[in-house]
Coordinates of C-alpha atoms in Angstrom, one line a residue:
Chain A
M257 CA 180.4 220.8 160.5
K258 CA 178.4 218.3 158.4
I259 CA 179.8 214.9 157.6
E260 CA 180.0 214.4 153.9
S261 CA 178.2 211.3 152.8
P262 CA 178.6 211.1 149.0
D263 CA 176.6 207.8 148.8
L264 CA 173.8 208.8 151.1
I265 CA 170.4 209.9 149.8
L266 CA 167.7 211.2 152.1
I267 CA 164.1 210.4 151.1
A268 CA 161.0 212.2 152.3
E269 CA 157.9 210.3 151.4
D270 CA 154.8 209.7 153.5
S271 CA 153.5 206.6 151.6
P272 CA 155.3 203.6 153.1
T273 CA 155.0 201.6 149.8
Q274 CA 156.3 204.4 147.7
R275 CA 159.0 205.0 150.2
E276 CA 160.1 201.3 150.2
K277 CA 159.9 201.2 146.4
L278 CA 162.2 204.1 146.1
R279 CA 164.6 202.9 148.8
H280 CA 164.8 199.5 147.1
M281 CA 165.5 201.0 143.7
L282 CA 168.3 203.3 145.1
E283 CA 169.9 200.6 147.1
M284 CA 170.0 198.4 144.1
H285 CA 172.1 201.1 142.4
G286 CA 174.6 201.2 145.3
F287 CA 173.3 204.1 147.3
R288 CA 172.7 204.2 151.0
V289 CA 169.3 205.4 151.8
E290 CA 167.8 207.1 154.8
S291 CA 164.1 207.7 154.7
S292 CA 161.6 209.9 156.5
A293 CA 157.9 210.2 156.4
N294 CA 157.6 214.0 156.1
G295 CA 159.5 217.2 155.8
K296 CA 159.9 217.6 159.5
E297 CA 161.5 214.2 160.0
A298 CA 163.7 214.9 157.0
L299 CA 165.0 218.1 158.5
A300 CA 165.8 216.3 161.7
A301 CA 167.6 213.6 159.8
L302 CA 169.7 216.3 158.1
E303 CA 171.2 217.3 161.5
G304 CA 175.0 216.8 161.2
K305 CA 174.8 215.1 157.9
R306 CA 175.4 216.1 154.3
P307 CA 173.9 213.6 152.0
L308 CA 174.4 213.5 148.2
A309 CA 170.8 214.6 147.6
V310 CA 167.4 214.9 149.1
I311 CA 164.5 213.3 147.2
S312 CA 161.2 214.6 148.5
D313 CA 157.5 214.0 147.8
I314 CA 155.3 217.2 147.7
V315 CA 152.2 216.4 149.6
M316 CA 153.0 215.1 153.1
P317 CA 151.6 215.7 156.5
E318 CA 153.3 217.9 159.1
M319 CA 155.6 219.6 156.5
N320 CA 155.2 219.3 152.7
G321 CA 158.0 219.1 150.1
Y322 CA 158.0 222.7 149.1
E323 CA 158.5 223.8 152.7
L324 CA 161.2 221.2 153.3
C325 CA 163.0 222.5 150.2
R326 CA 162.6 226.1 151.3
R327 CA 164.1 225.3 154.7
I328 CA 167.0 223.4 153.2
K329 CA 167.7 226.2 150.7
G330 CA 167.2 228.9 153.4
D331 CA 169.8 227.3 155.7
H332 CA 173.3 228.3 155.0
E333 CA 174.5 224.9 156.2
T334 CA 172.3 222.9 153.9
Q335 CA 171.6 225.2 150.9
T336 CA 174.0 223.4 148.6
I337 CA 172.5 220.0 149.1
P338 CA 170.6 219.2 145.8
V339 CA 166.9 218.8 146.3
I340 CA 164.9 216.6 143.9
L341 CA 161.2 217.1 144.1
L342 CA 158.8 214.4 143.0
T343 CA 156.0 216.4 141.5
S344 CA 153.4 216.0 138.9
L345 CA 154.3 219.3 137.2
S346 CA 150.9 219.0 135.7
D347 CA 149.9 222.5 136.8
P348 CA 151.8 225.8 136.2
D349 CA 151.4 226.3 140.0
D350 CA 153.6 223.4 140.6
V351 CA 156.3 225.0 138.4
I352 CA 156.0 228.3 140.2
M353 CA 156.0 226.7 143.7
G354 CA 159.0 224.6 142.7
L355 CA 160.9 227.7 141.5
E356 CA 160.0 229.6 144.6
C357 CA 161.2 227.0 147.0
G358 CA 164.5 226.7 145.1
A359 CA 164.4 223.0 144.2
D360 CA 167.2 221.8 142.0
Y361 CA 165.5 219.1 140.1
F362 CA 162.0 217.9 139.4
V363 CA 161.0 214.4 138.6
T364 CA 157.4 213.7 137.6
K365 CA 155.3 211.2 139.4
P366 CA 154.7 208.5 138.7
Y367 CA 158.4 208.6 138.0
N368 CA 160.4 206.8 135.4
E369 CA 163.2 204.9 137.2
N370 CA 165.8 205.6 134.6
F371 CA 164.9 209.3 134.5
L372 CA 165.3 209.6 138.3
L373 CA 168.6 207.7 138.1
S374 CA 169.9 210.0 135.3
R375 CA 169.1 213.0 137.5
I376 CA 171.1 211.5 140.4
Q377 CA 174.0 210.7 138.0
H378 CA 173.9 214.3 136.9
I379 CA 174.1 215.5 140.5
L380 CA 177.1 213.2 141.1
A381 CA 178.9 214.6 138.0
N382 CA 178.2 218.2 138.7
S383 CA 178.2 218.6 142.4
N384 CA 181.4 220.6 142.6
Q385 CA 180.7 222.9 139.7
E386 CA 177.4 223.9 140.9
N387 CA 178.7 225.0 144.2
E388 CA 181.1 227.3 142.5
Q389 CA 179.0 228.6 139.7
G390 CA 175.9 229.5 141.8
V391 CA 174.8 232.9 140.8
R392 CA 171.7 233.9 142.8
M393 CA 169.0 235.9 141.1
G394 CA 166.2 237.5 143.1
L395 CA 163.1 238.1 141.0
E396 CA 159.5 238.7 141.5
I397 CA 156.9 237.2 139.3
F398 CA 153.2 237.5 139.2
F399 CA 151.2 234.5 138.4
R400 CA 147.5 234.0 138.6
G401 CA 147.1 237.1 140.7
K402 CA 149.7 236.1 143.2
K403 CA 153.2 237.4 143.7
Y404 CA 156.1 235.0 144.0
F405 CA 159.6 235.8 144.9
I406 CA 162.1 233.5 143.2
N407 CA 165.5 233.3 144.7
S408 CA 167.2 230.5 142.7
D409 CA 170.4 230.5 140.8
R410 CA 170.3 230.2 137.0
L411 CA 171.2 226.6 137.0
Q412 CA 168.3 225.7 139.2
I413 CA 165.9 227.6 137.0
L414 CA 167.3 226.0 133.9
N415 CA 167.0 222.6 135.5
L416 CA 163.5 223.2 136.4
L417 CA 162.6 224.4 132.9
L418 CA 164.5 221.5 131.4
S419 CA 162.7 219.1 133.7
T420 CA 159.4 220.6 132.7
Y421 CA 160.4 220.4 129.1
E422 CA 161.6 216.9 129.6
T423 CA 158.4 215.9 131.3
A424 CA 156.5 217.5 128.4
I425 CA 158.5 215.5 125.9
Q426 CA 158.1 212.4 128.0
N427 CA 154.3 213.0 128.1
N428 CA 154.3 213.7 124.4
Q429 CA 156.1 210.4 123.8
E430 CA 153.8 208.6 126.0
L431 CA 150.9 210.2 124.2
A432 CA 152.3 209.3 120.9
N433 CA 152.8 205.7 122.2
A434 CA 149.3 205.7 123.5
T435 CA 148.0 207.1 120.2
E436 CA 149.7 204.4 118.3
E437 CA 148.5 201.7 120.6
M438 CA 145.1 203.2 120.3
S439 CA 145.2 203.1 116.5
V440 CA 146.3 199.4 116.7
L441 CA 143.5 198.7 119.1
N442 CA 141.2 200.6 116.8
G443 CA 142.3 198.5 113.9
Q444 CA 141.6 195.4 116.0
L445 CA 138.3 196.8 117.0
E446 CA 137.3 197.3 113.4
E447 CA 138.4 193.8 112.6
N448 CA 136.4 192.5 115.6
M449 CA 133.4 194.6 114.5
A450 CA 133.6 193.1 111.1
E451 CA 133.9 189.7 112.5
M452 CA 131.0 190.5 114.9
D453 CA 128.9 191.7 111.9
L454 CA 129.6 188.4 110.2
K455 CA 128.7 186.5 113.4
N456 CA 125.6 188.6 113.7
Q457 CA 124.5 187.7 110.2
E458 CA 125.1 184.1 110.9
L459 CA 123.1 184.5 114.1
F460 CA 120.3 186.1 112.2
A461 CA 120.3 183.2 109.8
V462 CA 120.3 180.7 112.6
N463 CA 117.5 182.6 114.3
A464 CA 115.4 182.7 111.2
E465 CA 116.0 179.0 110.8
L466 CA 115.0 178.4 114.4
E467 CA 111.9 180.4 114.0
K468 CA 111.0 178.4 111.0
Q469 CA 111.6 175.2 112.9
Q470 CA 109.5 176.5 115.8
K471 CA 106.7 177.3 113.4
I472 CA 106.9 173.8 112.0
V473 CA 106.9 172.2 115.4
H474 CA 104.0 174.4 116.5
E475 CA 102.0 173.5 113.4
A476 CA 102.9 169.8 113.9
R477 CA 101.7 170.1 117.5
I478 CA 98.4 171.7 116.5
Q479 CA 98.0 169.0 113.9
A480 CA 98.8 166.3 116.5
E481 CA 96.3 167.8 118.9
E482 CA 93.7 168.0 116.3
A483 CA 94.3 164.4 115.3
N484 CA 94.1 163.4 118.9
R485 CA 90.8 165.2 119.4
A486 CA 89.5 163.7 116.1
K487 CA 90.6 160.3 117.4
S488 CA 88.8 160.9 120.7
D489 CA 85.7 162.2 119.0
F490 CA 85.7 159.3 116.6
L491 CA 86.1 156.8 119.5
A492 CA 83.3 158.4 121.4
N493 CA 81.0 158.4 118.4
M494 CA 81.9 154.9 117.4
S495 CA 81.2 153.7 121.0
H496 CA 77.8 155.3 120.8
E497 CA 77.1 153.8 117.4
L498 CA 78.3 150.4 118.6
R499 CA 76.4 150.4 121.8
T500 CA 73.0 151.2 120.3
P501 CA 72.6 147.9 118.4
L502 CA 74.4 146.1 121.2
N503 CA 71.9 147.3 123.7
S504 CA 69.1 145.7 121.7
V505 CA 71.1 142.4 121.4
I506 CA 71.4 142.4 125.2
G507 CA 67.9 143.7 125.8
F508 CA 66.3 141.0 123.6
S509 CA 68.5 138.3 125.1
E510 CA 67.6 139.4 128.7
V511 CA 63.9 139.2 127.8
L512 CA 64.3 135.8 126.3
V513 CA 66.4 134.5 129.2
D514 CA 63.7 135.8 131.6
E515 CA 61.2 133.8 129.5
M516 CA 59.0 136.9 129.5
F517 CA 57.3 135.7 126.3
G518 CA 57.2 132.0 126.9
Q519 CA 59.4 129.1 128.0
L520 CA 62.6 128.0 126.2
N521 CA 64.0 124.5 126.0
A522 CA 67.4 123.8 127.6
K523 CA 69.4 124.2 124.4
Q524 CA 67.7 127.5 123.5
H525 CA 68.3 128.7 127.0
E526 CA 72.0 127.9 126.8
Y527 CA 72.4 129.6 123.4
V528 CA 70.6 132.8 124.5
N529 CA 72.7 132.8 127.6
N530 CA 75.8 132.6 125.4
I531 CA 74.5 135.6 123.3
L532 CA 73.9 137.5 126.5
F533 CA 77.3 136.7 127.9
S534 CA 79.1 137.7 124.7
G535 CA 77.0 140.8 124.3
R536 CA 77.8 142.0 127.8
H537 CA 81.5 141.3 127.3
L538 CA 81.4 143.4 124.1
L539 CA 79.6 146.1 125.9
N540 CA 82.2 146.2 128.7
L541 CA 84.9 146.5 126.0
I542 CA 83.1 149.4 124.3
N543 CA 82.5 151.1 127.7
D544 CA 86.2 150.8 128.6
I545 CA 87.1 152.3 125.2
L546 CA 84.6 155.1 125.7
D547 CA 86.0 155.9 129.2
L548 CA 89.6 155.8 128.0
A549 CA 88.7 158.1 125.1
K550 CA 87.0 160.4 127.4
V551 CA 89.9 160.5 129.9
E552 CA 92.2 161.2 127.0
A553 CA 90.0 164.0 125.7
G554 CA 89.7 165.4 129.2
K555 CA 86.0 164.8 129.1
L556 CA 85.7 162.3 131.9
V557 CA 85.0 164.2 135.1
L558 CA 84.6 162.9 138.6
E559 CA 81.2 163.0 140.3
P560 CA 82.5 163.2 143.8
S561 CA 80.2 162.4 146.7
T562 CA 80.7 161.2 150.3
V563 CA 81.5 157.5 150.0
K564 CA 81.3 155.0 152.8
F565 CA 84.7 153.4 152.2
R566 CA 84.1 150.0 153.8
E567 CA 80.7 149.5 152.0
V568 CA 82.2 150.2 148.6
I569 CA 85.1 147.8 149.1
A570 CA 83.0 145.1 150.6
G571 CA 80.3 145.7 148.0
T572 CA 82.6 145.0 145.1
L573 CA 83.9 141.8 146.8
T574 CA 80.3 140.4 146.9
M575 CA 80.2 140.8 143.1
F576 CA 82.8 138.0 143.0
Q577 CA 81.1 135.6 145.4
E578 CA 79.8 133.4 142.6
K579 CA 83.2 133.1 141.0
A580 CA 84.8 132.5 144.4
L581 CA 82.5 129.5 145.0
K582 CA 83.0 128.1 141.6
H583 CA 86.8 128.3 141.8
N584 CA 87.1 127.7 145.5
L585 CA 88.8 131.0 146.0
R586 CA 89.0 132.5 149.5
F587 CA 88.6 136.2 149.9
G588 CA 89.9 138.2 152.9
L589 CA 89.2 141.8 153.7
E590 CA 91.3 143.7 156.3
L591 CA 90.6 147.4 156.8
S592 CA 92.6 149.1 159.5
A593 CA 90.5 150.9 162.1
D594 CA 91.4 154.3 160.8
C595 CA 90.1 153.3 157.3
D596 CA 86.5 152.8 158.5
I597 CA 85.7 156.2 157.2
E598 CA 83.7 158.3 154.8
L599 CA 85.7 159.9 152.1
I600 CA 85.1 162.2 149.1
A601 CA 85.4 160.2 145.8
D602 CA 83.5 159.2 142.7
E603 CA 81.7 156.1 144.0
R604 CA 81.1 154.6 140.6
K605 CA 84.6 155.0 139.5
L606 CA 86.0 153.8 142.8
K607 CA 83.9 150.6 142.3
Q608 CA 85.2 150.4 138.8
I609 CA 88.8 150.5 140.1
M610 CA 88.1 147.8 142.6
F611 CA 86.2 145.7 140.1
N612 CA 89.1 145.8 137.6
L613 CA 91.7 144.8 140.2
L614 CA 89.6 142.0 141.6
S615 CA 88.8 140.7 138.1
N616 CA 92.5 140.5 137.4
A617 CA 93.2 138.8 140.7
V618 CA 90.4 136.2 140.1
K619 CA 91.6 135.7 136.6
F620 CA 95.2 135.0 137.5
T621 CA 94.7 132.9 140.6
P622 CA 94.5 129.2 140.3
D623 CA 91.6 127.4 142.0
G624 CA 91.8 127.2 145.8
G625 CA 93.9 130.4 146.0
I626 CA 93.5 133.4 148.3
I627 CA 92.7 137.0 147.4
R628 CA 93.3 139.5 150.2
V629 CA 92.1 143.1 150.1
T630 CA 93.7 145.4 152.7
A631 CA 93.4 149.1 153.3
Q632 CA 95.4 151.5 155.5
R633 CA 96.1 155.2 155.8
T634 CA 99.3 156.5 154.4
S635 CA 100.9 159.8 153.5
L636 CA 102.5 161.3 150.4
S637 CA 106.0 161.2 152.0
D638 CA 105.6 157.5 153.0
M639 CA 104.5 156.7 149.4
R640 CA 107.5 158.5 148.1
A641 CA 109.8 156.8 150.6
A642 CA 108.4 153.4 149.7
G643 CA 109.1 154.1 146.0
K644 CA 106.7 151.5 144.8
Y645 CA 104.2 153.7 143.0
L646 CA 104.3 154.5 139.3
Q647 CA 104.8 158.1 138.3
G648 CA 101.6 159.4 136.8
E649 CA 101.2 162.3 134.5
R650 CA 100.3 164.5 137.4
Q651 CA 102.1 164.8 140.7
P652 CA 99.8 164.1 143.7
E653 CA 99.0 167.2 145.6
A654 CA 97.4 165.9 148.7
E655 CA 99.3 164.8 151.8
D656 CA 97.0 162.1 153.4
F657 CA 96.0 159.0 151.4
V658 CA 94.2 155.8 151.9
E659 CA 96.0 152.8 150.3
I660 CA 94.1 149.8 149.0
T661 CA 96.0 146.6 148.2
V662 CA 94.6 143.6 146.3
E663 CA 96.9 140.7 146.7
D664 CA 96.4 137.3 145.1
S665 CA 98.2 134.0 145.5
G666 CA 98.4 133.7 141.7
I667 CA 101.0 133.0 139.1
G668 CA 102.7 136.4 139.5
I669 CA 104.0 138.6 136.7
K670 CA 107.4 138.5 135.0
R671 CA 109.5 141.5 135.8
E672 CA 109.8 142.4 132.1
D673 CA 106.0 142.3 131.8
I674 CA 105.3 144.8 134.6
P675 CA 105.9 148.0 132.5
K676 CA 103.4 146.8 129.9
L677 CA 100.6 146.1 132.5
F678 CA 99.1 149.6 132.6
R679 CA 99.3 150.2 128.8
E680 CA 96.2 150.0 126.7
F681 CA 95.5 146.7 124.9
S682 CA 98.4 144.9 126.4
Q683 CA 97.0 141.7 127.7
L684 CA 99.0 138.9 129.3
D685 CA 97.9 135.3 128.8
S686 CA 96.0 133.8 131.7
P687 CA 96.5 130.1 132.1
C688 CA 93.9 130.1 134.9
N689 CA 90.3 131.2 134.6
K690 CA 90.0 131.5 130.8
E691 CA 86.3 132.4 130.9
Y692 CA 87.3 135.7 132.6
K693 CA 88.4 137.3 129.4
G694 CA 89.5 140.8 129.8
T695 CA 89.4 143.7 127.5
G696 CA 93.1 144.7 127.8
L697 CA 91.9 148.1 128.9
G698 CA 91.1 147.4 132.6
L699 CA 94.4 148.3 134.1
A700 CA 95.1 151.3 131.8
L701 CA 91.7 152.6 132.7
T702 CA 92.2 151.9 136.4
K703 CA 95.4 153.9 136.4
R704 CA 93.7 156.8 134.7
L705 CA 90.8 156.7 137.1
V706 CA 93.1 156.6 140.1
E707 CA 95.1 159.5 138.7
L708 CA 91.9 161.4 138.0
H709 CA 91.3 161.2 141.8
G710 CA 94.7 162.6 142.4
G711 CA 96.2 159.3 143.4
Q712 CA 98.7 156.7 142.2
V713 CA 98.9 153.0 141.3
G714 CA 101.6 150.4 141.6
V715 CA 102.3 146.7 141.4
E716 CA 104.7 144.2 143.1
S717 CA 105.0 140.6 142.2
E718 CA 106.8 137.4 143.0
I719 CA 106.7 135.0 140.1
G720 CA 104.8 131.8 141.0
K721 CA 103.7 133.2 144.4
R722 CA 101.7 136.4 144.3
S723 CA 100.9 139.7 142.7
R724 CA 100.0 142.8 144.7
F725 CA 98.2 145.6 143.0
F726 CA 97.7 148.7 145.1
F727 CA 96.5 152.3 144.7
A728 CA 96.3 155.3 146.9
I729 CA 93.6 158.0 146.7
P730 CA 93.8 161.2 148.6
L731 CA 91.6 162.0 151.6
L732 CA 90.2 165.2 150.4
Q733 CA 88.4 166.5 153.5
E734 CA 87.9 166.0 157.2
I735 CA 87.3 162.4 157.7
T736 CA 84.6 161.2 160.0
A737 CA 84.7 157.6 161.3
T738 CA 81.6 155.7 160.4
G739 CA 81.9 153.5 163.5
S740 CA 81.7 149.8 163.4
Chain B
M1000 CA 42.7 152.2 132.6
P1001 CA 46.3 151.4 131.6
H1002 CA 48.9 154.2 131.5
T1003 CA 50.1 155.3 128.1
I1004 CA 53.8 155.5 127.4
L1005 CA 55.3 157.3 124.4
V1006 CA 58.7 155.7 123.5
V1007 CA 60.9 157.9 121.2
D1008 CA 63.9 156.1 119.7
D1009 CA 65.4 156.1 116.2
N1010 CA 66.6 152.5 116.5
D1011 CA 64.0 150.1 115.1
Q1012 CA 65.0 147.2 117.3
N1013 CA 65.0 149.2 120.4
R1014 CA 61.4 150.4 119.7
V1015 CA 60.3 146.8 119.2
L1016 CA 61.9 145.8 122.4
F1017 CA 60.5 148.6 124.4
H1018 CA 57.0 148.1 122.8
D1019 CA 56.9 144.3 123.5
V1020 CA 58.2 144.6 127.1
L1021 CA 56.0 147.5 128.0
V1022 CA 52.9 146.0 126.4
I1023 CA 53.4 142.7 128.2
S1024 CA 53.8 144.6 131.4
G1025 CA 50.4 146.1 130.9
F1026 CA 51.1 149.6 129.4
D1027 CA 49.6 151.2 126.3
V1028 CA 52.6 152.1 124.1
L1029 CA 53.0 154.8 121.4
L1030 CA 56.1 154.8 119.3
A1031 CA 58.0 157.7 117.6
E1032 CA 61.1 157.6 115.5
N1033 CA 62.3 161.2 116.2
G1034 CA 61.6 164.3 118.2
E1035 CA 59.2 165.8 115.6
E1036 CA 57.0 162.7 115.5
A1037 CA 57.1 162.6 119.3
V1038 CA 55.8 166.2 119.6
H1039 CA 52.8 165.5 117.2
L1040 CA 51.9 162.3 119.0
A1041 CA 52.2 163.9 122.4
R1042 CA 49.8 166.8 121.4
E1043 CA 47.3 164.3 119.9
H1044 CA 47.3 161.6 122.6
H1045 CA 48.7 163.2 125.7
P1046 CA 50.5 160.2 127.1
D1047 CA 51.3 159.7 130.8
L1048 CA 55.0 159.5 130.3
I1049 CA 57.5 160.0 127.5
L1050 CA 60.8 158.0 127.2
M1051 CA 63.0 160.2 125.0
D1052 CA 66.2 159.1 123.3
I1053 CA 68.6 162.1 122.9
Q1054 CA 70.6 161.5 119.7
M1055 CA 68.1 161.2 116.9
P1056 CA 67.8 162.5 113.3
V1057 CA 65.3 165.2 112.2
M1058 CA 64.8 166.5 115.7
N1059 CA 66.9 165.5 118.7
G1060 CA 65.5 164.8 122.1
L1061 CA 66.6 168.0 123.7
D1062 CA 64.9 170.2 121.1
A1063 CA 61.8 168.0 121.3
G1064 CA 61.8 168.4 125.1
K1065 CA 62.0 172.2 124.7
L1066 CA 59.0 172.2 122.3
L1067 CA 56.9 170.0 124.6
R1068 CA 57.6 172.2 127.6
S1069 CA 56.7 175.4 125.8
D1070 CA 53.3 174.1 124.6
P1071 CA 50.4 174.3 127.1
R1072 CA 49.0 171.1 125.8
T1073 CA 52.1 169.0 126.6
K1074 CA 54.0 171.0 129.2
D1075 CA 52.7 168.8 132.1
I1076 CA 53.7 165.4 130.6
G1077 CA 56.6 163.7 132.4
I1078 CA 59.7 163.1 130.2
L1079 CA 62.6 160.8 131.1
A1080 CA 65.7 161.0 129.0
L1081 CA 67.2 157.8 127.7
S1082 CA 70.8 158.8 128.2
C1083 CA 74.1 157.3 127.4
A1084 CA 75.8 160.5 128.4
T1085 CA 77.8 160.2 131.5
T1086 CA 79.2 163.7 132.2
I1087 CA 77.6 166.1 134.6
D1088 CA 77.2 168.7 131.8
D1089 CA 75.0 166.5 129.7
K1090 CA 72.8 165.8 132.7
D1091 CA 72.5 169.4 133.6
D1092 CA 71.3 169.9 130.0
F1093 CA 68.4 167.5 130.6
F1094 CA 67.2 169.3 133.7
A1095 CA 67.7 172.7 132.1
T1096 CA 65.5 171.6 129.2
G1097 CA 62.8 170.5 131.7
F1098 CA 63.2 166.7 131.7
D1099 CA 62.0 165.0 134.9
G1100 CA 64.8 162.6 135.0
Y1101 CA 67.0 160.2 133.0
I1102 CA 67.6 156.5 132.7
D1103 CA 71.2 155.7 132.0
K1104 CA 71.9 153.4 129.0
P1105 CA 72.5 150.6 128.9
I1106 CA 68.9 150.2 130.2
D1107 CA 68.2 147.0 132.0
I1108 CA 65.1 146.2 130.1
R1109 CA 63.9 143.8 132.8
M1110 CA 63.9 146.6 135.3
L1111 CA 62.2 149.2 133.0
P1112 CA 58.5 148.4 133.9
N1113 CA 59.3 148.8 137.6
T1114 CA 61.2 152.0 137.0
I1115 CA 58.2 153.4 135.1
I1116 CA 55.7 152.3 137.7
K1117 CA 57.8 153.9 140.5
Y1118 CA 58.0 157.1 138.5
L1119 CA 54.3 157.3 137.8
A1120 CA 53.5 156.6 141.4
S1121 CA 55.8 159.5 142.5
V1122 CA 54.0 161.9 140.0
N1123 CA 50.6 160.8 141.2
R1124 CA 51.6 161.6 144.9
K1125 CA 52.4 165.1 143.8

């Protein structure tokens, strides 16, 4: 004899999450729930019990929902327990199979909570009547080439058909909702499209404007480049035109100073010397302008050769011997042992660099001062770490460098003046050796020449104490020591 | 017998300077204002050496050099370019044209006689 449990519902569902969801929902509505993971477990759970209803999934391992239902309906003891199948009812086969197994109700998956609850309410309300009114009908139907034997009472069949109908209506409703939602979305989409069109038009306008600007910038750049080239050509031509007559000024003066055509008196000698000195200064100025113009026009190229480093450095120092004597300046030269080498460089330009730095040192050092030239090996990473070099237009590519420093005990440079130093035509006043008038181009050219070698320049100064100009040029190939 | 030097330069003062310094140093000197004059004088007098400016009106130094080299009467005359060009390309031009060398401007006029004597000696050794 089964124990009546009017508030117990048995669930057969293999998905734990689905099972828990269903259990939770039913418990919230005051039912007791017993759950099982498949048909077999559900049958076992039915032993000695008579729940209000069985709610079963269709696809389950071990024993599916149809088989479970068929067993319940085939057993005299349990055949009156209402079975609710959770089915998709999307396929006529589902309907036939449902009929065949004798299920009482069908709820579509994914199920609507209220719909399922209304089914259970219906069972509660009609449980007694059904038992009495059950009129069994045995009928055979053919469907899709298969024969099915349906052994359900009329109510069951009606329920199934109603469920199917209800599902269809529900689906219809959902479809109608979806259609409406879609039309709203469509409307929005159209609005968005219109907006997008507008945005697109704006974008086109902006793009056109941008292209116009780009064209203007491009043309301006070409104009600037042309102007720059014209400027460089002009400077180069002017330099040539200026040098030609200047060369004869210097040439005639030299011939006179040498007294090649007869002796001069003291005054004449002094005057011709003055002409020669001014002529040479002017020539230096023009040469510097020409070099700068060439660097800017990209026309100044290096003429690299193997250079005996010590000889070049020492050689430029001797050019200042006269000045050193006159102003009682002391020169010091310290080359570290690993700098007594041959390196690949443009010898003339290397001399020019040294000459410019030494000229400045002499110019800004009061009488009796000291000028020290030192050289040592360094590397790109050390140079970067020291952070004392100026950023050039090009990044150095080499790794090994030789660093040459020219340090004077001169008046120093004001911090605010340092950025101006390497600019063209920016000359600081020298209170010291006035006769050493510079061109205002020396350091600008020096920087360019060093950078042309792939190196960098820099400067440090303590006002009233010293200035230290240094440059590093790369060691371009295997270095051989020249010995001492 | 003194060597004859043909100086070709469009600048009047330069020609005077070259003339006076070379004459006092014991050379015979011919002067030309441009490449065309130089070619005529060279054909007529066959100097021992030509000092040739490059940038000149009428005919420049490179064109004159080419003409001189292509003429059997003048093809053996030594030519030194008076150059204020400093790039390798320009110097390659000189040698491609058949110049025997170049003297960079600015020329140290006091050194010029010695430079010429050295050059002539080296040609004679050949």
